[in-house]
mmCIF file with all atom_site columns, C-alpha atoms in Angstrom:
data_model
loop_
_atom_site.group_PDB
_atom_site.id
_atom_site.type_symbol
_atom_site.label_atom_id
_atom_site.label_alt_id
_atom_site.label_comp_id
_atom_site.label_asym_id
_atom_site.label_entity_id
_atom_site.label_seq_id
_atom_site.pdbx_PDB_ins_code
_atom_site.Cartn_x
_atom_site.Cartn_y
_atom_site.Cartn_z
_atom_site.occupancy
_atom_site.B_iso_or_equiv
_atom_site.pdbx_formal_charge
_atom_site.auth_seq_id
_atom_site.auth_comp_id
_atom_site.auth_asym_id
_atom_site.auth_atom_id
_atom_site.pdbx_PDB_model_num
ATOM 1   C CA . MET I 1 1   ? -65.748  -35.557 22.440 1.00 30.00 ? 14  MET I CA 1
ATOM 2   C CA . SER I 1 2   ? -65.707  -36.991 18.930 1.00 32.00 ? 15  SER I CA 1
ATOM 3   C CA . SER I 1 3   ? -68.099  -35.993 16.180 1.00 36.00 ? 16  SER I CA 1
ATOM 4   C CA . THR I 1 4   ? -69.513  -39.533 16.209 1.00 37.00 ? 17  THR I CA 1
ATOM 5   C CA . ASN I 1 5   ? -70.551  -39.247 19.848 1.00 37.00 ? 18  ASN I CA 1
ATOM 6   C CA . PRO I 1 6   ? -74.333  -38.688 19.805 1.00 37.00 ? 19  PRO I CA 1
ATOM 7   C CA . ARG I 1 7   ? -74.431  -36.704 23.023 1.00 43.00 ? 20  ARG I CA 1
ATOM 8   C CA . ALA I 1 8   ? -74.399  -32.915 23.074 1.00 46.00 ? 21  ALA I CA 1
ATOM 9   C CA . SER I 1 9   ? -71.414  -31.211 24.634 1.00 49.00 ? 22  SER I CA 1
ATOM 10  C CA . LEU I 1 10  ? -72.004  -27.790 26.151 1.00 49.00 ? 23  LEU I CA 1
ATOM 11  C CA . LEU I 1 11  ? -68.948  -25.681 25.452 1.00 47.00 ? 24  LEU I CA 1
ATOM 12  C CA . PRO I 1 12  ? -68.018  -22.205 26.716 1.00 46.00 ? 25  PRO I CA 1
ATOM 13  C CA . ASN I 1 13  ? -70.057  -19.511 25.021 1.00 49.00 ? 26  ASN I CA 1
ATOM 14  C CA . SER I 1 14  ? -68.256  -17.274 22.554 1.00 43.00 ? 27  SER I CA 1
ATOM 15  C CA . ALA I 1 15  ? -70.713  -14.427 23.243 1.00 45.00 ? 28  ALA I CA 1
ATOM 16  C CA . ILE I 1 16  ? -73.340  -13.718 25.847 1.00 58.00 ? 29  ILE I CA 1
ATOM 17  C CA . ALA I 1 17  ? -76.182  -15.061 23.718 1.00 83.00 ? 30  ALA I CA 1
ATOM 18  C CA . SER I 1 18  ? -74.293  -17.647 21.682 1.00 85.00 ? 31  SER I CA 1
ATOM 19  C CA . LEU I 1 19  ? -74.491  -21.358 22.467 1.00 91.00 ? 32  LEU I CA 1
ATOM 20  C CA . ASP I 1 20  ? -71.663  -23.382 20.946 1.00 91.00 ? 33  ASP I CA 1
ATOM 21  C CA . LEU I 1 21  ? -72.206  -27.123 20.721 1.00 93.00 ? 34  LEU I CA 1
ATOM 22  C CA . ARG I 1 22  ? -70.618  -30.317 19.473 1.00 93.00 ? 35  ARG I CA 1
ATOM 23  C CA . CYS I 1 23  ? -73.619  -32.520 18.857 1.00 92.00 ? 36  CYS I CA 1
ATOM 24  C CA . PRO I 1 24  ? -75.695  -34.123 16.103 1.00 91.00 ? 37  PRO I CA 1
ATOM 25  C CA . GLN I 1 25  ? -78.071  -32.027 14.027 1.00 92.00 ? 38  GLN I CA 1
ATOM 26  C CA . GLU I 1 26  ? -81.003  -33.799 15.700 1.00 92.00 ? 39  GLU I CA 1
ATOM 27  C CA . ALA I 1 27  ? -80.085  -32.258 19.069 1.00 92.00 ? 40  ALA I CA 1
ATOM 28  C CA . VAL I 1 28  ? -79.933  -28.810 17.466 1.00 93.00 ? 41  VAL I CA 1
ATOM 29  C CA . ASP I 1 29  ? -83.308  -29.497 15.835 1.00 92.00 ? 42  ASP I CA 1
ATOM 30  C CA . GLN I 1 30  ? -84.772  -30.160 19.290 1.00 92.00 ? 43  GLN I CA 1
ATOM 31  C CA . ILE I 1 31  ? -83.331  -26.932 20.700 1.00 94.00 ? 44  ILE I CA 1
ATOM 32  C CA . LEU I 1 32  ? -84.697  -24.958 17.751 1.00 94.00 ? 45  LEU I CA 1
ATOM 33  C CA . ALA I 1 33  ? -88.085  -26.703 18.009 1.00 91.00 ? 46  ALA I CA 1
ATOM 34  C CA . CYS I 1 34  ? -88.339  -25.699 21.670 1.00 92.00 ? 47  CYS I CA 1
ATOM 35  C CA . PHE I 1 35  ? -86.732  -22.239 21.551 1.00 91.00 ? 48  PHE I CA 1
ATOM 36  C CA . GLY I 1 36  ? -86.857  -21.368 17.851 1.00 83.00 ? 49  GLY I CA 1
ATOM 37  C CA . SER I 1 37  ? -88.795  -18.160 18.318 1.00 86.00 ? 50  SER I CA 1
ATOM 38  C CA . THR I 1 38  ? -85.729  -16.670 20.009 1.00 89.00 ? 51  THR I CA 1
ATOM 39  C CA . ALA I 1 39  ? -82.941  -18.780 18.466 1.00 91.00 ? 52  ALA I CA 1
ATOM 40  C CA . LYS I 1 40  ? -81.332  -19.304 15.116 1.00 91.00 ? 53  LYS I CA 1
ATOM 41  C CA . GLU I 1 41  ? -78.409  -21.371 13.943 1.00 93.00 ? 54  GLU I CA 1
ATOM 42  C CA . VAL I 1 42  ? -75.439  -19.270 12.835 1.00 93.00 ? 55  VAL I CA 1
ATOM 43  C CA . GLY I 1 43  ? -72.030  -20.074 11.444 1.00 92.00 ? 56  GLY I CA 1
ATOM 44  C CA . VAL I 1 44  ? -69.478  -21.567 13.808 1.00 92.00 ? 57  VAL I CA 1
ATOM 45  C CA . PRO I 1 45  ? -66.754  -19.027 14.654 1.00 89.00 ? 58  PRO I CA 1
ATOM 46  C CA . GLU I 1 46  ? -63.536  -19.988 12.875 1.00 91.00 ? 59  GLU I CA 1
ATOM 47  C CA . GLU I 1 47  ? -61.564  -20.200 16.124 1.00 91.00 ? 60  GLU I CA 1
ATOM 48  C CA . LEU I 1 48  ? -63.998  -22.837 17.438 1.00 90.00 ? 61  LEU I CA 1
ATOM 49  C CA . GLU I 1 49  ? -64.270  -25.051 14.354 1.00 91.00 ? 62  GLU I CA 1
ATOM 50  C CA . ALA I 1 50  ? -61.960  -27.708 15.827 1.00 94.00 ? 63  ALA I CA 1
ATOM 51  C CA . THR I 1 51  ? -64.274  -28.306 18.792 1.00 93.00 ? 64  THR I CA 1
ATOM 52  C CA . VAL I 1 52  ? -67.716  -27.001 17.764 1.00 93.00 ? 65  VAL I CA 1
ATOM 53  C CA . ASN I 1 53  ? -70.030  -28.033 14.934 1.00 95.00 ? 66  ASN I CA 1
ATOM 54  C CA . HIS I 1 54  ? -73.092  -25.892 15.760 1.00 95.00 ? 67  HIS I CA 1
ATOM 55  C CA . SER I 1 55  ? -73.557  -22.334 17.036 1.00 93.00 ? 68  SER I CA 1
ATOM 56  C CA . LEU I 1 56  ? -76.905  -20.935 18.048 1.00 93.00 ? 69  LEU I CA 1
ATOM 57  C CA . TYR I 1 57  ? -77.646  -17.254 18.622 1.00 91.00 ? 70  TYR I CA 1
ATOM 58  C CA . PHE I 1 58  ? -80.429  -16.212 20.981 1.00 90.00 ? 71  PHE I CA 1
ATOM 59  C CA . ASN I 1 59  ? -81.657  -12.720 20.092 1.00 85.00 ? 72  ASN I CA 1
ATOM 60  C CA . GLU I 1 60  ? -83.368  -12.221 23.473 1.00 84.00 ? 73  GLU I CA 1
ATOM 61  C CA . GLY I 1 61  ? -80.673  -13.823 25.633 1.00 86.00 ? 74  GLY I CA 1
ATOM 62  C CA . PHE I 1 62  ? -80.842  -17.353 26.921 1.00 88.00 ? 75  PHE I CA 1
ATOM 63  C CA . PRO I 1 63  ? -84.266  -18.663 27.917 1.00 88.00 ? 76  PRO I CA 1
ATOM 64  C CA . PRO I 1 64  ? -84.254  -19.600 31.622 1.00 87.00 ? 77  PRO I CA 1
ATOM 65  C CA . GLN I 1 65  ? -84.774  -23.328 30.986 1.00 89.00 ? 78  GLN I CA 1
ATOM 66  C CA . LEU I 1 66  ? -82.195  -23.649 28.166 1.00 92.00 ? 79  LEU I CA 1
ATOM 67  C CA . ARG I 1 67  ? -79.269  -24.767 30.327 1.00 90.00 ? 80  ARG I CA 1
ATOM 68  C CA . ASP I 1 68  ? -81.228  -27.578 31.977 1.00 93.00 ? 81  ASP I CA 1
ATOM 69  C CA . PHE I 1 69  ? -82.607  -28.602 28.581 1.00 94.00 ? 82  PHE I CA 1
ATOM 70  C CA . VAL I 1 70  ? -79.144  -28.827 26.986 1.00 92.00 ? 83  VAL I CA 1
ATOM 71  C CA . TYR I 1 71  ? -77.954  -30.935 29.907 1.00 92.00 ? 84  TYR I CA 1
ATOM 72  C CA . LEU I 1 72  ? -81.019  -33.157 29.495 1.00 94.00 ? 85  LEU I CA 1
ATOM 73  C CA . LEU I 1 73  ? -80.110  -33.653 25.818 1.00 93.00 ? 86  LEU I CA 1
ATOM 74  C CA . LYS I 1 74  ? -76.616  -34.728 26.904 1.00 91.00 ? 87  LYS I CA 1
ATOM 75  C CA . GLU I 1 75  ? -78.187  -37.657 28.738 1.00 91.00 ? 88  GLU I CA 1
ATOM 76  C CA . VAL I 1 76  ? -80.131  -39.087 25.798 1.00 93.00 ? 89  VAL I CA 1
ATOM 77  C CA . VAL I 1 77  ? -79.507  -40.002 22.181 1.00 91.00 ? 90  VAL I CA 1
ATOM 78  C CA . SER I 1 78  ? -81.129  -37.625 19.690 1.00 90.00 ? 91  SER I CA 1
ATOM 79  C CA . ILE I 1 79  ? -82.022  -39.669 16.626 1.00 88.00 ? 92  ILE I CA 1
ATOM 80  C CA . PRO I 1 80  ? -83.446  -38.867 13.189 1.00 89.00 ? 93  PRO I CA 1
ATOM 81  C CA . ALA I 1 81  ? -87.218  -38.618 13.427 1.00 85.00 ? 94  ALA I CA 1
ATOM 82  C CA . PRO I 1 82  ? -89.250  -40.773 11.053 1.00 86.00 ? 95  PRO I CA 1
ATOM 83  C CA . VAL I 1 83  ? -91.640  -39.101 8.619  1.00 89.00 ? 96  VAL I CA 1
ATOM 84  C CA . GLY I 1 84  ? -94.628  -37.670 10.481 1.00 84.00 ? 97  GLY I CA 1
ATOM 85  C CA . VAL I 1 85  ? -92.763  -37.441 13.817 1.00 82.00 ? 98  VAL I CA 1
ATOM 86  C CA . ASP I 1 86  ? -91.520  -34.078 15.109 1.00 81.00 ? 99  ASP I CA 1
ATOM 87  C CA . LEU I 1 87  ? -88.705  -35.256 17.392 1.00 82.00 ? 100 LEU I CA 1
ATOM 88  C CA . ALA I 1 88  ? -87.232  -38.585 18.420 1.00 86.00 ? 101 ALA I CA 1
ATOM 89  C CA . ILE I 1 89  ? -84.943  -39.666 21.229 1.00 88.00 ? 102 ILE I CA 1
ATOM 90  C CA . ALA I 1 90  ? -83.678  -42.856 22.792 1.00 90.00 ? 103 ALA I CA 1
ATOM 91  C CA . LEU I 1 91  ? -82.777  -42.918 26.468 1.00 91.00 ? 104 LEU I CA 1
ATOM 92  C CA . ASP I 1 92  ? -79.479  -44.596 25.593 1.00 92.00 ? 105 ASP I CA 1
ATOM 93  C CA . TRP I 1 93  ? -77.857  -47.131 23.345 1.00 91.00 ? 106 TRP I CA 1
ATOM 94  C CA . TYR I 1 94  ? -78.680  -50.733 24.246 1.00 91.00 ? 107 TYR I CA 1
ATOM 95  C CA . LYS I 1 95  ? -75.058  -51.901 24.297 1.00 94.00 ? 108 LYS I CA 1
ATOM 96  C CA . GLN I 1 96  ? -71.689  -50.370 25.187 1.00 92.00 ? 109 GLN I CA 1
ATOM 97  C CA . VAL I 1 97  ? -69.508  -50.746 22.093 1.00 93.00 ? 110 VAL I CA 1
ATOM 98  C CA . GLU I 1 98  ? -66.130  -52.182 22.934 1.00 93.00 ? 111 GLU I CA 1
ATOM 99  C CA . ASP I 1 99  ? -63.463  -52.373 20.237 1.00 93.00 ? 112 ASP I CA 1
ATOM 100 C CA . GLY I 1 100 ? -61.967  -55.799 19.822 1.00 94.00 ? 113 GLY I CA 1
ATOM 101 C CA . LEU I 1 101 ? -65.010  -57.670 21.095 1.00 94.00 ? 114 LEU I CA 1
ATOM 102 C CA . ALA I 1 102 ? -67.788  -59.275 19.104 1.00 93.00 ? 115 ALA I CA 1
ATOM 103 C CA . SER I 1 103 ? -71.096  -57.421 19.481 1.00 92.00 ? 116 SER I CA 1
ATOM 104 C CA . THR I 1 104 ? -72.468  -60.447 21.327 1.00 92.00 ? 117 THR I CA 1
ATOM 105 C CA . GLU I 1 105 ? -69.861  -59.754 24.028 1.00 94.00 ? 118 GLU I CA 1
ATOM 106 C CA . TRP I 1 106 ? -70.685  -56.077 24.556 1.00 95.00 ? 119 TRP I CA 1
ATOM 107 C CA . ALA I 1 107 ? -72.079  -55.132 27.960 1.00 95.00 ? 120 ALA I CA 1
ATOM 108 C CA . ASP I 1 108 ? -75.543  -53.627 28.299 1.00 94.00 ? 121 ASP I CA 1
ATOM 109 C CA . THR I 1 109 ? -75.890  -49.935 29.101 1.00 94.00 ? 122 THR I CA 1
ATOM 110 C CA . ALA I 1 110 ? -77.991  -49.050 32.150 1.00 93.00 ? 123 ALA I CA 1
ATOM 111 C CA . MET I 1 111 ? -81.078  -48.635 29.938 1.00 93.00 ? 124 MET I CA 1
ATOM 112 C CA . GLY I 1 112 ? -80.184  -51.812 28.038 1.00 92.00 ? 125 GLY I CA 1
ATOM 113 C CA . GLN I 1 113 ? -80.273  -53.652 31.369 1.00 92.00 ? 126 GLN I CA 1
ATOM 114 C CA . CYS I 1 114 ? -83.678  -52.151 32.108 1.00 92.00 ? 127 CYS I CA 1
ATOM 115 C CA . ILE I 1 115 ? -85.021  -53.463 28.805 1.00 91.00 ? 128 ILE I CA 1
ATOM 116 C CA . ARG I 1 116 ? -83.394  -56.883 29.224 1.00 90.00 ? 129 ARG I CA 1
ATOM 117 C CA . TYR I 1 117 ? -84.712  -57.344 32.766 1.00 89.00 ? 130 TYR I CA 1
ATOM 118 C CA . THR I 1 118 ? -88.224  -56.208 31.861 1.00 89.00 ? 131 THR I CA 1
ATOM 119 C CA . LYS I 1 119 ? -89.054  -56.944 28.227 1.00 88.00 ? 132 LYS I CA 1
ATOM 120 C CA . TYR I 1 120 ? -87.109  -60.199 28.023 1.00 85.00 ? 133 TYR I CA 1
ATOM 121 C CA . ALA I 1 121 ? -87.473  -61.366 31.623 1.00 79.00 ? 134 ALA I CA 1
ATOM 122 C CA . SER I 1 122 ? -88.182  -65.041 32.125 1.00 76.00 ? 135 SER I CA 1
ATOM 123 C CA . GLN I 1 123 ? -89.702  -64.104 35.508 1.00 75.00 ? 136 GLN I CA 1
ATOM 124 C CA . PRO I 1 124 ? -91.169  -60.576 35.058 1.00 70.00 ? 137 PRO I CA 1
ATOM 125 C CA . THR I 1 125 ? -92.679  -60.572 38.535 1.00 74.00 ? 138 THR I CA 1
ATOM 126 C CA . TRP I 1 126 ? -89.340  -61.058 40.303 1.00 79.00 ? 139 TRP I CA 1
ATOM 127 C CA . SER I 1 127 ? -88.005  -58.092 42.248 1.00 88.00 ? 140 SER I CA 1
ATOM 128 C CA . THR I 1 128 ? -85.146  -57.296 39.832 1.00 87.00 ? 141 THR I CA 1
ATOM 129 C CA . SER I 1 129 ? -87.560  -57.110 36.895 1.00 87.00 ? 142 SER I CA 1
ATOM 130 C CA . ARG I 1 130 ? -89.950  -54.877 38.821 1.00 89.00 ? 143 ARG I CA 1
ATOM 131 C CA . ALA I 1 131 ? -87.092  -52.614 39.978 1.00 92.00 ? 144 ALA I CA 1
ATOM 132 C CA . LYS I 1 132 ? -85.720  -52.248 36.435 1.00 92.00 ? 145 LYS I CA 1
ATOM 133 C CA . ARG I 1 133 ? -89.208  -51.446 35.137 1.00 92.00 ? 146 ARG I CA 1
ATOM 134 C CA . ARG I 1 134 ? -89.557  -48.704 37.762 1.00 94.00 ? 147 ARG I CA 1
ATOM 135 C CA . GLU I 1 135 ? -86.109  -47.389 36.780 1.00 95.00 ? 148 GLU I CA 1
ATOM 136 C CA . LEU I 1 136 ? -87.129  -47.285 33.109 1.00 94.00 ? 149 LEU I CA 1
ATOM 137 C CA . ILE I 1 137 ? -90.421  -45.524 33.907 1.00 95.00 ? 150 ILE I CA 1
ATOM 138 C CA . HIS I 1 138 ? -88.571  -43.041 36.141 1.00 96.00 ? 151 HIS I CA 1
ATOM 139 C CA . ALA I 1 139 ? -86.103  -42.242 33.331 1.00 96.00 ? 152 ALA I CA 1
ATOM 140 C CA . LEU I 1 140 ? -88.896  -41.750 30.778 1.00 95.00 ? 153 LEU I CA 1
ATOM 141 C CA . VAL I 1 141 ? -90.933  -39.594 33.155 1.00 96.00 ? 154 VAL I CA 1
ATOM 142 C CA . GLY I 1 142 ? -87.872  -37.465 33.961 1.00 96.00 ? 155 GLY I CA 1
ATOM 143 C CA . PHE I 1 143 ? -87.187  -36.911 30.300 1.00 95.00 ? 156 PHE I CA 1
ATOM 144 C CA . ILE I 1 144 ? -90.792  -36.014 29.510 1.00 95.00 ? 157 ILE I CA 1
ATOM 145 C CA . GLN I 1 145 ? -90.981  -33.570 32.416 1.00 95.00 ? 158 GLN I CA 1
ATOM 146 C CA . GLY I 1 146 ? -87.696  -31.907 31.462 1.00 95.00 ? 159 GLY I CA 1
ATOM 147 C CA . HIS I 1 147 ? -88.323  -31.567 27.723 1.00 95.00 ? 160 HIS I CA 1
ATOM 148 C CA . PRO I 1 148 ? -90.478  -28.542 26.860 1.00 93.00 ? 161 PRO I CA 1
ATOM 149 C CA . MET I 1 149 ? -92.265  -30.152 23.910 1.00 91.00 ? 162 MET I CA 1
ATOM 150 C CA . TYR I 1 150 ? -92.818  -33.528 25.546 1.00 92.00 ? 163 TYR I CA 1
ATOM 151 C CA . ALA I 1 151 ? -93.940  -31.818 28.768 1.00 94.00 ? 164 ALA I CA 1
ATOM 152 C CA . ASP I 1 152 ? -96.509  -29.784 26.816 1.00 93.00 ? 165 ASP I CA 1
ATOM 153 C CA . ALA I 1 153 ? -97.862  -32.794 24.892 1.00 91.00 ? 166 ALA I CA 1
ATOM 154 C CA . THR I 1 154 ? -101.434 -33.704 25.740 1.00 92.00 ? 167 THR I CA 1
ATOM 155 C CA . ALA I 1 155 ? -101.100 -37.410 24.891 1.00 91.00 ? 168 ALA I CA 1
ATOM 156 C CA . ILE I 1 156 ? -98.536  -40.191 24.717 1.00 90.00 ? 169 ILE I CA 1
ATOM 157 C CA . SER I 1 157 ? -98.547  -43.057 22.248 1.00 88.00 ? 170 SER I CA 1
ATOM 158 C CA . ALA I 1 158 ? -96.466  -46.168 21.678 1.00 85.00 ? 171 ALA I CA 1
ATOM 159 C CA . PRO I 1 159 ? -95.747  -48.097 18.509 1.00 77.00 ? 172 PRO I CA 1
ATOM 160 C CA . PRO I 1 160 ? -98.116  -51.056 18.186 1.00 76.00 ? 173 PRO I CA 1
ATOM 161 C CA . GLY I 1 161 ? -96.750  -54.417 19.196 1.00 78.00 ? 174 GLY I CA 1
ATOM 162 C CA . SER I 1 162 ? -96.293  -57.246 16.739 1.00 77.00 ? 175 SER I CA 1
ATOM 163 C CA . ALA I 1 163 ? -99.438  -58.993 18.007 1.00 77.00 ? 176 ALA I CA 1
ATOM 164 C CA . ALA I 1 164 ? -101.471 -55.756 17.642 1.00 74.00 ? 177 ALA I CA 1
ATOM 165 C CA . ASP I 1 165 ? -103.372 -56.608 20.823 1.00 83.00 ? 178 ASP I CA 1
ATOM 166 C CA . GLY I 1 166 ? -102.404 -53.596 22.938 1.00 81.00 ? 179 GLY I CA 1
ATOM 167 C CA . GLN I 1 167 ? -100.394 -55.808 25.300 1.00 85.00 ? 180 GLN I CA 1
ATOM 168 C CA . SER I 1 168 ? -96.860  -55.353 23.951 1.00 87.00 ? 181 SER I CA 1
ATOM 169 C CA . PHE I 1 169 ? -94.011  -54.303 26.215 1.00 88.00 ? 182 PHE I CA 1
ATOM 170 C CA . ALA I 1 170 ? -93.929  -50.791 24.698 1.00 89.00 ? 183 ALA I CA 1
ATOM 171 C CA . GLU I 1 171 ? -97.697  -50.338 24.911 1.00 90.00 ? 184 GLU I CA 1
ATOM 172 C CA . LEU I 1 172 ? -97.935  -51.428 28.543 1.00 90.00 ? 185 LEU I CA 1
ATOM 173 C CA . LEU I 1 173 ? -94.881  -49.392 29.518 1.00 92.00 ? 186 LEU I CA 1
ATOM 174 C CA . THR I 1 174 ? -96.249  -46.313 27.768 1.00 92.00 ? 187 THR I CA 1
ATOM 175 C CA . GLN I 1 175 ? -99.577  -46.674 29.557 1.00 93.00 ? 188 GLN I CA 1
ATOM 176 C CA . ASP I 1 176 ? -97.726  -46.635 32.895 1.00 94.00 ? 189 ASP I CA 1
ATOM 177 C CA . VAL I 1 177 ? -95.643  -43.617 31.845 1.00 95.00 ? 190 VAL I CA 1
ATOM 178 C CA . ALA I 1 178 ? -98.726  -41.727 30.631 1.00 96.00 ? 191 ALA I CA 1
ATOM 179 C CA . ALA I 1 179 ? -100.521 -42.378 33.921 1.00 96.00 ? 192 ALA I CA 1
ATOM 180 C CA . THR I 1 180 ? -97.456  -41.219 35.894 1.00 96.00 ? 193 THR I CA 1
ATOM 181 C CA . VAL I 1 181 ? -97.129  -37.913 34.009 1.00 96.00 ? 194 VAL I CA 1
ATOM 182 C CA . GLY I 1 182 ? -100.892 -37.373 33.860 1.00 96.00 ? 195 GLY I CA 1
ATOM 183 C CA . LYS I 1 183 ? -101.277 -37.523 30.097 1.00 95.00 ? 196 LYS I CA 1
ATOM 184 C CA . LEU I 1 184 ? -103.775 -39.288 27.887 1.00 95.00 ? 197 LEU I CA 1
ATOM 185 C CA . TYR I 1 185 ? -102.547 -42.618 26.466 1.00 93.00 ? 198 TYR I CA 1
ATOM 186 C CA . VAL I 1 186 ? -103.490 -43.049 22.813 1.00 89.00 ? 199 VAL I CA 1
ATOM 187 C CA . SER I 1 187 ? -103.270 -46.519 21.315 1.00 82.00 ? 200 SER I CA 1
#
């Protein structure tokens, strides 16, 4: 896995309470935000430097939910959080980069298809659009339920739409997600 790949790679542990990763700093930030009371980032062992860029030490052993959480982070893109935001993720890239092709020729990822068939649908009530919307909601709900900080949040918010009328794709989608996970929607 290359250092430019945004997904975390769980590698064999060098010690019983050491987690060695090849991932972006943002993924490590999420692990530390969720398990920081028992974890700290330490230097990467020299023998692992070719394959690892982060090592975490857990002074009380691994928390029970850590393994599932690291695997959850492998499925999303951890991105730099804007000012005033604790953590940020994207479910996936929109397009699959393919060398030698113009970006207009790149295929959509699974989540890119969900967005295209829902946000940009010419017929949003057709069965494909409804199915892709359910798939997108299911993916967001799964992430929220599996992420300790998102799961503990009391409310969910969406960025305002360009019309600022509360009816944007993101606002309506977030309302559905909030209702599904039983959290307050804040506009």
